[in-house]
Coordinates of C-alpha atoms in Angstrom, one line a residue:
X1 CA 33.1 23.8 9.6
X2 CA 30.6 26.5 8.9
X3 CA 27.7 24.0 9.1
X4 CA 28.9 22.9 12.6
X5 CA 29.2 26.5 13.7
X6 CA 25.7 27.2 12.4
X7 CA 24.4 24.2 14.3
X8 CA 26.1 25.3 17.5
X9 CA 24.8 28.8 17.1
X10 CA 21.2 27.7 16.4
X11 CA 21.1 25.4 19.4
X12 CA 22.8 28.0 21.6
X13 CA 20.0 30.4 20.7
X14 CA 17.4 27.9 21.8
X15 CA 19.3 27.3 25.0
X16 CA 19.4 31.1 25.7
X17 CA 15.7 31.4 25.1
X18 CA 14.9 28.6 27.4
X19 CA 17.5 29.8 30.1
X20 CA 15.9 33.3 30.2
X21 CA 12.5 31.8 30.5
X22 CA 13.6 29.5 33.3
X23 CA 15.3 32.2 35.3
X24 CA 12.2 34.4 35.0
X25 CA 9.5 31.8 35.7
X26 CA 11.1 28.5 36.4
X27 CA 8.0 27.0 34.8
X28 CA 7.8 26.9 31.0
X29 CA 10.0 27.7 28.0
X30 CA 9.3 30.8 26.0
X31 CA 6.9 30.7 23.0
X32 CA 10.0 31.7 20.9
X33 CA 11.8 28.6 22.0
X34 CA 8.8 26.4 21.3
X35 CA 8.3 28.0 17.9
X36 CA 11.9 27.4 17.0
X37 CA 11.2 23.6 16.8
X38 CA 8.8 24.2 14.0
X39 CA 6.5 21.4 15.2
X40 CA 3.9 19.8 12.9
X41 CA 0.4 20.8 13.9
X42 CA -3.1 20.0 12.8
X43 CA -6.1 17.7 13.4
X44 CA -5.6 14.0 13.6
X45 CA -7.5 12.1 10.8
X46 CA -9.5 9.1 11.8
X47 CA -10.0 6.6 9.1
X48 CA -11.2 3.7 11.1
X49 CA -14.3 2.7 13.1
X50 CA -15.4 5.1 15.8
X51 CA -15.1 2.6 18.7
X52 CA -11.4 1.7 18.0
X53 CA -8.7 4.0 16.6
X54 CA -5.1 3.6 17.6
X55 CA -5.2 1.1 20.6
X56 CA -4.8 1.5 24.3
X57 CA -1.8 2.7 26.2
X58 CA -1.1 3.9 29.8
X59 CA 1.7 6.1 30.8
X60 CA 1.7 8.1 34.0
X61 CA 3.6 11.4 33.9
X62 CA 4.1 14.4 36.2
X63 CA 2.3 16.6 33.7
X64 CA -1.2 18.0 34.3
X65 CA -4.0 15.5 34.3
X66 CA -5.9 17.6 31.8
X67 CA -3.5 16.5 29.0
X68 CA -3.3 12.8 29.9
X69 CA -5.7 11.8 27.1
X70 CA -3.9 13.7 24.5
X71 CA -0.5 12.4 25.7
X72 CA -1.6 8.8 25.6
X73 CA -3.1 9.3 22.1
X74 CA 0.3 10.8 21.0
X75 CA 2.1 7.7 22.5
X76 CA -0.3 5.3 20.8
X77 CA 0.4 7.0 17.5
X78 CA 4.1 6.9 18.2
X79 CA 3.9 3.1 18.7
X80 CA 2.3 2.6 15.3
X81 CA 5.0 4.7 13.7
X82 CA 2.5 7.4 12.8
X83 CA 5.3 9.9 13.4
X84 CA 3.7 13.0 11.9
X85 CA 0.5 12.5 13.7
X86 CA 2.2 11.7 17.0
X87 CA 4.2 14.9 16.7
X88 CA 1.0 16.9 16.1
X89 CA -0.4 15.4 19.3
X90 CA 2.7 16.1 21.4
X91 CA 2.6 19.7 20.0
X92 CA -1.0 19.9 21.2
X93 CA 0.1 18.8 24.6
X94 CA 2.8 21.4 24.6
X95 CA 0.3 24.0 23.6
X96 CA -2.0 23.0 26.5
X97 CA 0.9 22.4 29.1
X98 CA 4.2 23.9 27.9
X99 CA 5.8 22.7 31.1
X100 CA 5.2 19.1 30.3
X101 CA 8.7 17.7 29.9
X102 CA 7.5 14.3 28.5
X103 CA 5.9 16.1 25.5
X104 CA 9.3 17.3 24.4
X105 CA 10.6 13.8 24.9
X106 CA 7.8 12.6 22.6
X107 CA 8.9 15.1 19.9
X108 CA 12.4 13.8 20.1
X109 CA 11.2 10.2 19.8
X110 CA 9.0 11.1 16.8
X111 CA 12.1 12.4 14.9
X112 CA 14.2 9.2 15.6
X113 CA 12.0 6.6 13.9
X114 CA 14.4 3.7 14.7
X115 CA 13.3 1.1 12.2
X116 CA 13.0 3.4 9.2
X117 CA 15.6 5.5 7.5
X118 CA 17.9 7.5 9.8
X119 CA 16.6 10.9 10.6
X120 CA 17.3 13.8 8.2
X121 CA 19.4 16.8 9.4
X122 CA 16.2 18.9 10.0
X123 CA 14.7 16.1 12.1
X124 CA 18.0 15.7 14.1
X125 CA 18.0 19.5 14.8
X126 CA 14.3 19.4 15.9
X127 CA 14.9 16.5 18.2
X128 CA 18.0 18.2 19.7
X129 CA 16.0 21.4 20.3
X130 CA 13.2 19.5 22.0
X131 CA 15.8 17.9 24.3
X132 CA 17.4 21.2 25.2
X133 CA 14.0 22.6 26.2
X134 CA 13.0 19.4 28.1
X135 CA 16.2 19.5 30.1
X136 CA 15.5 23.1 31.2
X137 CA 12.3 22.1 32.9
X138 CA 12.5 21.3 36.6
X139 CA 9.1 19.7 37.1
X140 CA 10.0 16.1 36.2
X141 CA 10.5 12.9 38.0
X142 CA 13.7 10.9 38.1
X143 CA 12.0 8.3 35.8
X144 CA 11.1 11.0 33.3
X145 CA 14.7 12.4 33.5
X146 CA 16.0 8.9 32.7
X147 CA 13.7 8.6 29.7
X148 CA 14.9 12.0 28.5
X149 CA 18.5 11.1 29.0
X150 CA 18.1 7.9 27.0
X151 CA 16.8 9.6 23.9
X152 CA 19.3 12.5 24.4
X153 CA 22.1 9.8 24.1
X154 CA 20.9 9.2 20.5
X155 CA 21.0 12.9 19.6
X156 CA 24.3 13.7 21.3
X157 CA 27.0 14.7 18.7
X158 CA 24.8 13.6 15.9
X159 CA 26.9 15.5 13.5
X160 CA 30.0 13.6 14.4
X161 CA 28.9 10.1 15.4
X162 CA 27.2 7.7 13.0
X163 CA 23.6 6.6 13.2
X164 CA 24.3 3.0 14.3
X165 CA 26.5 4.0 17.1
X166 CA 24.0 6.4 18.5
X167 CA 21.3 3.7 18.1
X168 CA 23.4 1.4 20.2
X169 CA 23.7 4.1 22.8
X170 CA 20.0 4.5 23.0
X171 CA 19.6 0.7 23.4
X172 CA 22.0 0.6 26.3
X173 CA 20.3 3.6 28.0
X174 CA 16.9 1.9 27.6
X175 CA 18.3 -1.3 29.1
X176 CA 19.2 0.6 32.2
X177 CA 15.7 2.0 32.5
X178 CA 14.1 -1.4 31.8
X179 CA 16.1 -3.0 34.7
X180 CA 15.5 -0.1 37.1
X181 CA 11.8 0.3 36.6
X182 CA 10.7 -3.3 36.4
X183 CA 7.0 -2.5 36.7
X184 CA 7.1 0.1 33.9
X185 CA 5.6 -1.6 30.9
X186 CA 6.5 1.3 28.5
X187 CA 10.1 0.9 29.6
X188 CA 10.0 -2.8 28.5
X189 CA 8.3 -1.9 25.3
X190 CA 10.7 0.8 24.3
X191 CA 13.7 -1.3 25.3
X192 CA 12.4 -4.1 23.0
X193 CA 12.1 -1.6 20.2
X194 CA 15.6 -0.4 20.8
X195 CA 16.9 -4.0 20.7
X196 CA 15.3 -4.5 17.3
X197 CA 16.6 -1.2 16.0
X198 CA 20.2 -2.0 17.1
X199 CA 20.2 -5.6 15.8
X200 CA 23.0 -6.5 13.4
X201 CA 21.5 -7.3 10.0
X202 CA 24.1 -10.0 9.5
X203 CA 23.4 -11.7 12.8
X204 CA 21.6 -14.9 11.7
X205 CA 21.2 -16.0 15.4
X206 CA 18.8 -13.1 15.8
X207 CA 20.0 -12.5 19.3
X208 CA 18.4 -9.1 19.7
X209 CA 15.2 -10.0 18.0
X210 CA 14.7 -13.1 20.1
X211 CA 15.4 -11.1 23.3
X212 CA 12.9 -8.4 22.3
X213 CA 10.4 -11.0 21.3
X214 CA 10.6 -12.7 24.7
X215 CA 10.1 -9.4 26.5
X216 CA 7.1 -8.5 24.3
X217 CA 5.5 -11.9 24.5
X218 CA 5.4 -11.7 28.3
X219 CA 3.8 -8.3 28.0
X220 CA 1.3 -9.5 25.3
X221 CA -0.4 -11.7 28.0
X222 CA -1.0 -8.5 30.1
X223 CA -1.5 -5.9 27.3
X224 CA -3.2 -7.6 24.3
X225 CA -4.5 -4.3 22.9
X226 CA -1.4 -2.3 23.2
X227 CA -0.3 -1.2 19.7
X228 CA 3.4 -1.2 20.5
X229 CA 3.4 -4.7 21.9
X230 CA 1.9 -6.4 18.9
X231 CA 3.6 -4.0 16.5
X232 CA 7.1 -4.8 17.8
X233 CA 6.4 -8.5 18.0
X234 CA 5.9 -8.4 14.3
X235 CA 9.2 -6.5 13.7
X236 CA 11.1 -8.8 16.2
X237 CA 10.0 -11.8 14.2
X238 CA 10.2 -10.4 10.7
X239 CA 12.5 -13.1 9.3
X240 CA 11.8 -16.5 7.7
X241 CA 13.2 -18.3 10.7
X242 CA 11.1 -16.5 13.3
X243 CA 8.0 -15.4 11.4
X244 CA 5.7 -18.1 12.7
X245 CA 6.1 -16.7 16.2
X246 CA 4.4 -13.5 15.1
X247 CA 1.4 -14.8 13.2
X248 CA -1.1 -14.3 16.1
X249 CA 0.0 -10.7 16.6
X250 CA -0.1 -10.1 12.9
X251 CA -3.7 -11.2 12.7
X252 CA -4.6 -9.0 15.6
X253 CA -2.7 -5.7 15.0
X254 CA -5.1 -4.3 12.4
X255 CA -8.1 -4.7 14.8
X256 CA -6.2 -2.9 17.6
X257 CA -5.2 0.3 15.5
X258 CA -7.6 0.3 12.5
X259 CA -7.1 4.1 12.0
X260 CA -3.4 3.6 11.3
X261 CA -2.5 2.8 7.7
X262 CA 0.9 1.4 9.0
X263 CA -0.9 -0.9 11.5
X264 CA -3.1 -2.2 8.7
X265 CA -0.1 -2.8 6.4
X266 CA 2.4 -4.2 9.1
X267 CA 0.8 -7.7 9.3
X268 CA 1.6 -8.3 5.7
X269 CA 5.4 -8.4 6.7
X270 CA 4.6 -11.7 8.5
X271 CA 2.1 -12.9 5.8
X272 CA 4.9 -12.3 3.2
X273 CA 7.4 -14.2 5.3
X274 CA 5.0 -17.2 5.6
X275 CA 3.7 -17.1 2.0
X276 CA 0.1 -16.2 3.1
X277 CA -0.7 -14.3 0.0
X278 CA -4.4 -13.8 0.3
X279 CA -4.0 -12.4 3.8
X280 CA -1.2 -10.1 2.5
X281 CA -3.6 -8.8 -0.2
X282 CA -6.3 -8.1 2.2
X283 CA -3.9 -6.4 4.6
X284 CA -2.5 -4.0 2.0
X285 CA -5.8 -3.3 0.3
X286 CA -7.1 -2.0 3.7
X287 CA -3.9 -0.1 4.3
X288 CA -4.0 1.6 0.9
X289 CA -7.6 2.6 1.5
X290 CA -6.6 4.1 4.9
X291 CA -3.6 5.9 3.4
X292 CA -5.9 7.4 0.7
X293 CA -8.3 8.5 3.4
X294 CA -5.4 10.0 5.4
X295 CA -4.2 12.0 2.3
X296 CA -7.7 13.3 1.6
X297 CA -8.3 14.4 5.2
X298 CA -4.9 16.0 5.7
X299 CA -4.8 17.7 2.2
X300 CA -1.5 16.1 1.2
X301 CA -0.4 17.1 -2.3
X302 CA -0.4 13.9 -4.4
X303 CA -0.2 10.6 -2.7
X304 CA 0.9 9.7 0.9
X305 CA 4.1 7.5 1.2
X306 CA 2.2 4.8 3.1
X307 CA 0.0 4.3 0.0
X308 CA 3.0 3.6 -2.2
X309 CA 4.5 1.3 0.4
X310 CA 1.4 -0.8 0.5
X311 CA 1.3 -0.9 -3.2
X312 CA 4.7 -2.6 -3.4
X313 CA 3.6 -5.3 -1.0
X314 CA 0.3 -5.6 -2.8
X315 CA 1.8 -6.1 -6.2
X316 CA 4.3 -8.7 -4.8
X317 CA 1.4 -10.7 -3.3
X318 CA -0.7 -10.6 -6.4
X319 CA 2.4 -11.8 -8.4
X320 CA 2.8 -14.8 -6.1
X321 CA -0.9 -15.7 -6.6
X322 CA -0.5 -15.6 -10.4
X323 CA -2.9 -12.5 -10.4
X324 CA -1.2 -10.8 -13.3
X325 CA -4.2 -8.7 -14.3
X326 CA -4.6 -7.3 -10.8
X327 CA -0.8 -6.8 -10.5
X328 CA -0.7 -5.0 -13.8
X329 CA -3.6 -2.8 -12.8
X330 CA -1.7 -1.6 -9.7
X331 CA 1.4 -1.1 -11.8
X332 CA -0.5 1.1 -14.2
X333 CA -2.0 3.0 -11.2
X334 CA 1.5 3.6 -9.8
X335 CA 2.6 4.9 -13.2
X336 CA -0.2 7.5 -13.0
X337 CA 1.2 8.9 -9.7
X338 CA 3.5 11.9 -10.3
X339 CA 3.7 13.4 -6.9
X340 CA 4.1 11.6 -3.5
X341 CA 4.6 13.1 -0.1
X342 CA 6.7 13.0 1.8
X343 CA 9.5 12.0 -0.6
X344 CA 11.5 9.3 1.2
X345 CA 13.1 5.9 0.9
X346 CA 9.8 4.1 0.9
X347 CA 8.4 6.2 -2.0
X348 CA 11.6 5.8 -4.1
X349 CA 11.7 2.1 -3.4
X350 CA 8.1 1.6 -4.6
X351 CA 8.6 3.6 -7.7
X352 CA 11.7 1.5 -8.6
X353 CA 10.7 -1.9 -7.4
X354 CA 7.1 -2.3 -8.4
X355 CA 7.6 -2.1 -12.2
X356 CA 10.9 -3.9 -12.1
X357 CA 9.3 -6.7 -10.0
X358 CA 6.4 -7.1 -12.4
X359 CA 8.6 -7.5 -15.5
X360 CA 11.2 -9.7 -14.0
X361 CA 8.9 -12.2 -12.3
X362 CA 7.0 -12.5 -15.6
X363 CA 10.2 -12.8 -17.5
X364 CA 9.2 -10.0 -19.8
X365 CA 12.9 -9.5 -20.7
X366 CA 12.5 -7.1 -23.6
X367 CA 10.3 -4.8 -21.5
X368 CA 12.7 -5.0 -18.6
X369 CA 15.7 -4.1 -20.8
X370 CA 13.9 -0.9 -21.8
X371 CA 12.6 0.0 -18.3
X372 CA 12.7 3.7 -17.7
X373 CA 12.8 5.7 -14.5
X374 CA 9.4 7.1 -13.7
X375 CA 9.1 10.9 -13.8
X376 CA 8.0 12.0 -10.3
X377 CA 9.0 14.4 -7.7
X378 CA 11.7 12.0 -6.5
X379 CA 15.3 13.2 -6.9
X380 CA 16.9 9.9 -7.9
X381 CA 20.4 11.1 -7.0
X382 CA 19.3 11.0 -3.4
X383 CA 18.3 7.3 -3.6
X384 CA 21.2 5.3 -5.1
X385 CA 20.2 1.9 -3.7
X386 CA 16.6 2.3 -5.1
X387 CA 18.0 3.5 -8.5
X388 CA 20.2 0.3 -8.6
X389 CA 17.1 -1.8 -8.9
X390 CA 16.2 -0.2 -12.2
X391 CA 19.7 -0.8 -13.6
X392 CA 19.6 -4.4 -12.3
X393 CA 16.3 -5.0 -14.0
X394 CA 17.6 -3.5 -17.3
X395 CA 20.7 -5.6 -17.0
X396 CA 18.9 -8.9 -16.6
X397 CA 16.5 -7.9 -19.4
X398 CA 19.4 -7.1 -21.7
X399 CA 21.2 -10.4 -20.9
X400 CA 18.2 -12.5 -21.6
X401 CA 17.5 -10.9 -25.0
X402 CA 21.2 -11.3 -25.9
X403 CA 22.2 -7.6 -25.7
X404 CA 25.3 -8.0 -23.7
X405 CA 26.8 -4.7 -24.6
X406 CA 23.8 -3.0 -23.0
X407 CA 24.1 -5.3 -20.0
X408 CA 27.7 -4.2 -19.5
X409 CA 26.7 -0.5 -19.6
X410 CA 24.1 -1.3 -16.8
X411 CA 26.8 -3.2 -14.9
X412 CA 29.0 -0.1 -14.9
X413 CA 26.1 1.9 -13.4
X414 CA 25.7 -0.7 -10.6
X415 CA 29.4 -0.5 -9.9
X416 CA 29.2 3.3 -9.7
X417 CA 26.3 3.1 -7.3
X418 CA 28.1 0.7 -5.2
X419 CA 31.0 3.1 -4.9
X420 CA 28.6 5.9 -3.9
X421 CA 27.2 3.8 -1.1
X422 CA 30.6 2.7 0.1
X423 CA 31.6 6.4 0.3
X424 CA 28.4 7.1 2.2
X425 CA 29.5 4.4 4.6
X426 CA 26.1 2.7 4.0
X427 CA 27.4 -0.9 4.4
X428 CA 24.0 -2.6 4.2
X429 CA 22.9 -1.1 1.0
X430 CA 26.3 -1.3 -0.5
X431 CA 26.2 -5.0 0.2
X432 CA 22.8 -5.3 -1.4
X433 CA 24.1 -3.7 -4.6
X434 CA 27.2 -5.9 -4.5
X435 CA 25.0 -9.0 -4.5
X436 CA 23.3 -7.6 -7.7
X437 CA 26.7 -6.9 -9.2
X438 CA 28.0 -10.5 -8.6
X439 CA 24.7 -12.0 -9.9
X440 CA 25.0 -9.8 -13.0
X441 CA 28.6 -10.7 -13.7
X442 CA 27.7 -14.4 -13.3
X443 CA 25.0 -14.1 -15.9
X444 CA 27.4 -12.3 -18.3
X445 CA 30.0 -15.0 -17.8
X446 CA 27.3 -17.7 -18.5
X447 CA 26.2 -16.0 -21.7
X448 CA 29.9 -15.8 -22.7
X449 CA 30.3 -19.5 -22.3
X450 CA 32.2 -19.5 -19.0
X451 CA 29.8 -21.7 -17.2
X452 CA 32.0 -22.9 -14.3
X453 CA 33.1 -19.3 -13.5
X454 CA 29.5 -18.1 -13.7
X455 CA 28.2 -20.8 -11.3
X456 CA 31.0 -20.0 -8.7
X457 CA 30.1 -16.4 -8.8
X458 CA 26.4 -16.9 -8.5
X459 CA 26.8 -19.2 -5.6
X460 CA 28.8 -16.5 -3.9
X461 CA 26.0 -14.0 -4.5
X462 CA 23.4 -16.4 -3.2
X463 CA 25.4 -17.1 -0.1
X464 CA 25.9 -13.4 0.5
X465 CA 22.1 -12.8 0.2
X466 CA 21.3 -15.7 2.6
X467 CA 23.5 -14.2 5.2
X468 CA 21.8 -10.8 5.1
X469 CA 18.3 -9.9 6.1
X470 CA 16.1 -8.0 3.7
X471 CA 15.3 -4.4 4.5
X472 CA 11.9 -3.9 6.1
X473 CA 10.9 -1.6 3.2
X474 CA 10.8 -4.4 0.8
X475 CA 8.6 -7.6 0.7
X476 CA 11.5 -9.3 -0.9
X477 CA 14.4 -9.0 -3.4
X478 CA 13.2 -8.1 -6.9
X479 CA 14.9 -11.4 -7.9
X480 CA 16.3 -13.6 -5.2
X481 CA 19.9 -14.7 -6.0
X482 CA 19.3 -18.3 -5.2
X483 CA 16.3 -18.4 -7.5
X484 CA 18.5 -16.9 -10.3
X485 CA 21.0 -19.7 -9.5
X486 CA 18.2 -22.3 -10.0
X487 CA 17.3 -20.6 -13.3
X488 CA 20.9 -20.7 -14.5
X489 CA 21.4 -24.4 -13.5
X490 CA 18.1 -25.3 -15.4
X491 CA 19.6 -23.6 -18.5
X492 CA 22.7 -25.7 -18.1
X493 CA 20.6 -28.9 -17.9
X494 CA 21.7 -29.4 -14.3
X495 CA 18.2 -30.2 -13.1
X496 CA 19.0 -32.0 -9.9
X497 CA 21.2 -29.1 -8.7
X498 CA 18.6 -26.6 -9.8
X499 CA 16.1 -28.4 -7.6
X500 CA 18.4 -28.1 -4.6
X501 CA 18.7 -24.3 -5.3
X502 CA 15.0 -23.7 -5.7
X503 CA 14.2 -25.8 -2.5
X504 CA 16.8 -23.7 -0.5
X505 CA 15.3 -20.5 -1.8
X506 CA 11.7 -21.7 -0.9
X507 CA 12.9 -22.0 2.7
X508 CA 13.6 -18.3 2.8
X509 CA 10.8 -17.3 0.5
X510 CA 8.0 -19.8 1.0
X511 CA 5.3 -20.1 -1.6
X512 CA 7.0 -17.8 -4.2
X513 CA 5.3 -18.5 -7.6
X514 CA 8.6 -18.8 -9.6
X515 CA 10.3 -20.8 -6.8
X516 CA 7.5 -23.4 -6.8
X517 CA 7.3 -23.6 -10.5
X518 CA 11.1 -23.8 -10.8
X519 CA 11.3 -26.6 -8.2
X520 CA 8.5 -28.5 -10.0
X521 CA 10.2 -28.1 -13.4
X522 CA 13.6 -29.1 -12.1
X523 CA 12.1 -32.1 -10.5
X524 CA 10.3 -33.0 -13.7
X525 CA 13.4 -32.6 -15.8
X526 CA 15.4 -34.8 -13.4
X527 CA 12.7 -37.4 -13.5
X528 CA 11.6 -36.9 -10.0
X529 CA 8.0 -37.2 -10.9
X530 CA 6.6 -37.5 -7.4
X531 CA 8.4 -34.4 -6.3
X532 CA 7.5 -32.5 -9.4
X533 CA 3.8 -33.3 -8.6
X534 CA 4.2 -32.0 -5.1
X535 CA 5.5 -28.6 -6.2
X536 CA 3.0 -28.3 -9.0
X537 CA 0.2 -29.1 -6.8
X538 CA 1.4 -26.5 -4.3
X539 CA 1.7 -23.9 -7.0
X540 CA -1.9 -24.6 -8.1
X541 CA -3.1 -24.4 -4.6
X542 CA -1.4 -21.0 -4.0
X543 CA -2.6 -19.6 -7.3
X544 CA -6.1 -20.8 -6.9
X545 CA -8.1 -17.6 -7.6
X546 CA -10.3 -17.3 -10.7
X547 CA -8.1 -14.5 -12.0
X548 CA -4.8 -16.4 -11.8
X549 CA -3.3 -16.5 -15.3
X550 CA 0.3 -17.5 -16.0
X551 CA 1.6 -19.9 -18.7
X552 CA 3.6 -21.7 -15.9
X553 CA 0.4 -22.3 -14.0
X554 CA -1.2 -23.9 -17.1
X555 CA 1.9 -26.1 -17.6
X556 CA 1.7 -27.2 -14.0
X557 CA -2.0 -28.1 -14.4
X558 CA -1.2 -30.0 -17.6
X559 CA 1.5 -32.0 -15.9
X560 CA -0.8 -33.0 -13.0
X561 CA -3.6 -33.9 -15.4
X562 CA -1.3 -36.2 -17.4
X563 CA 1.2 -37.6 -14.9
X564 CA 0.6 -36.4 -11.5
X565 CA -2.7 -38.0 -10.6
X566 CA -1.1 -40.8 -8.6
X567 CA 1.2 -38.4 -6.7
X568 CA -0.3 -36.2 -4.0
X569 CA 2.4 -36.3 -1.4
X570 CA 6.1 -37.0 -1.1
X571 CA 6.9 -40.2 0.7

């Protein structure tokens, strides 16, 4: 109750400051009201070529023409999810033209970040203050008022109404704007973004994503250099079923906004979906270099969060190419990082997933069983979902080295984390941990000799995972449940069934190293020599760099040398 009263009091103060200013001048809010937002300020770092930076946008406003260039740069940054830098530019616009209502709209948009984690309490307060100030300004068009009302619908009663409900309100408000202002390209772009943000992760028809993609593809013909258009096409089609539709946009986005580390990284979402590992490596190497440039120019303490996000995708791509040496090098580099800023869900995920992924994919079970949480500036109590990855890795490691007691201890931790997420009403992450729990229980049952029960439970886990989309923060599950099912079936000498499991997994995770090898091995063991040759050849083609070194790769090459020479395709 006290928190609610404090919030009301704080916002009332902003309102009074604005009200007094408007009565006196009817032009601009007081400096006290503006300062109360505590906006980010500073110079914008440019880490790309001088002729291209963040793409081209056009957005007419009723604000002074003298700030149009700054406003459109802020908007371009917003479209590439460079939220801190966009806020800095909107703050500059406010400094130059404090009566520019759309600059306050921009501040509110910067603190929403719809496809990332929900805004923090401080971000929600900042966005609310910006809206109060914006609503006090009289020099705005009806179109601008409609834009403001749309984002205001997201912030309204944020302390009482859940994030998803408020995101759905924003989507409905943007739909009205999209239909009313049919020649307003930005309305169409932001409506498409709102559709993607409001999509149900369990909807395998991808209704919202397809609708957004249709809108954006039509705009793409008119605005091929607009950062938001190509960026949101990638997000709309970021699923195995739709990814092919975004390949052209993925290959273009980096050249449109080369100063944005996120723009350089984002194409790798599609490359990962399609198993284009070399392109993913290139994308993330460029993104990491840009993120390091950004940190240096802005004086960030430690490492920027975008660098760690890129590292996670980079290590994943190296592992699929069999590039263990390079993957290990990046893992060691991550281990050297003690401070990352800002501390958020991306940072915590990278710290947890990268080492777990390396050990599990290489089946280094002993090392996985002893995996420790890295000592950094992350408060792991704030990130239960990410912390679950470490317990899951230790559990799988313990099971495979025969230490079932330790595995059961880790299972208790997973159950505890699941309860935390349920209590937090975070349905998606709770479900992700539940999949890990069911897969873990299945492996425990298997090791205890209860094979039928183990298989039933692991099929349930795999089906659950198939029905749920991965979170955009991750290139993929640290160990896909259906791949684990294939591994279990192989250990049960059920090779034909294992092949079915691996092939199903490869449809969702194309060109995964362990999926290809598992499919080849299962086909070999079930005497499907032609099919085994197909998968082994595909593995060899994917892991074709000079540095690729995995025992599975050598086994595949040996098979082809001895038995596969006559089989190059599946009839």
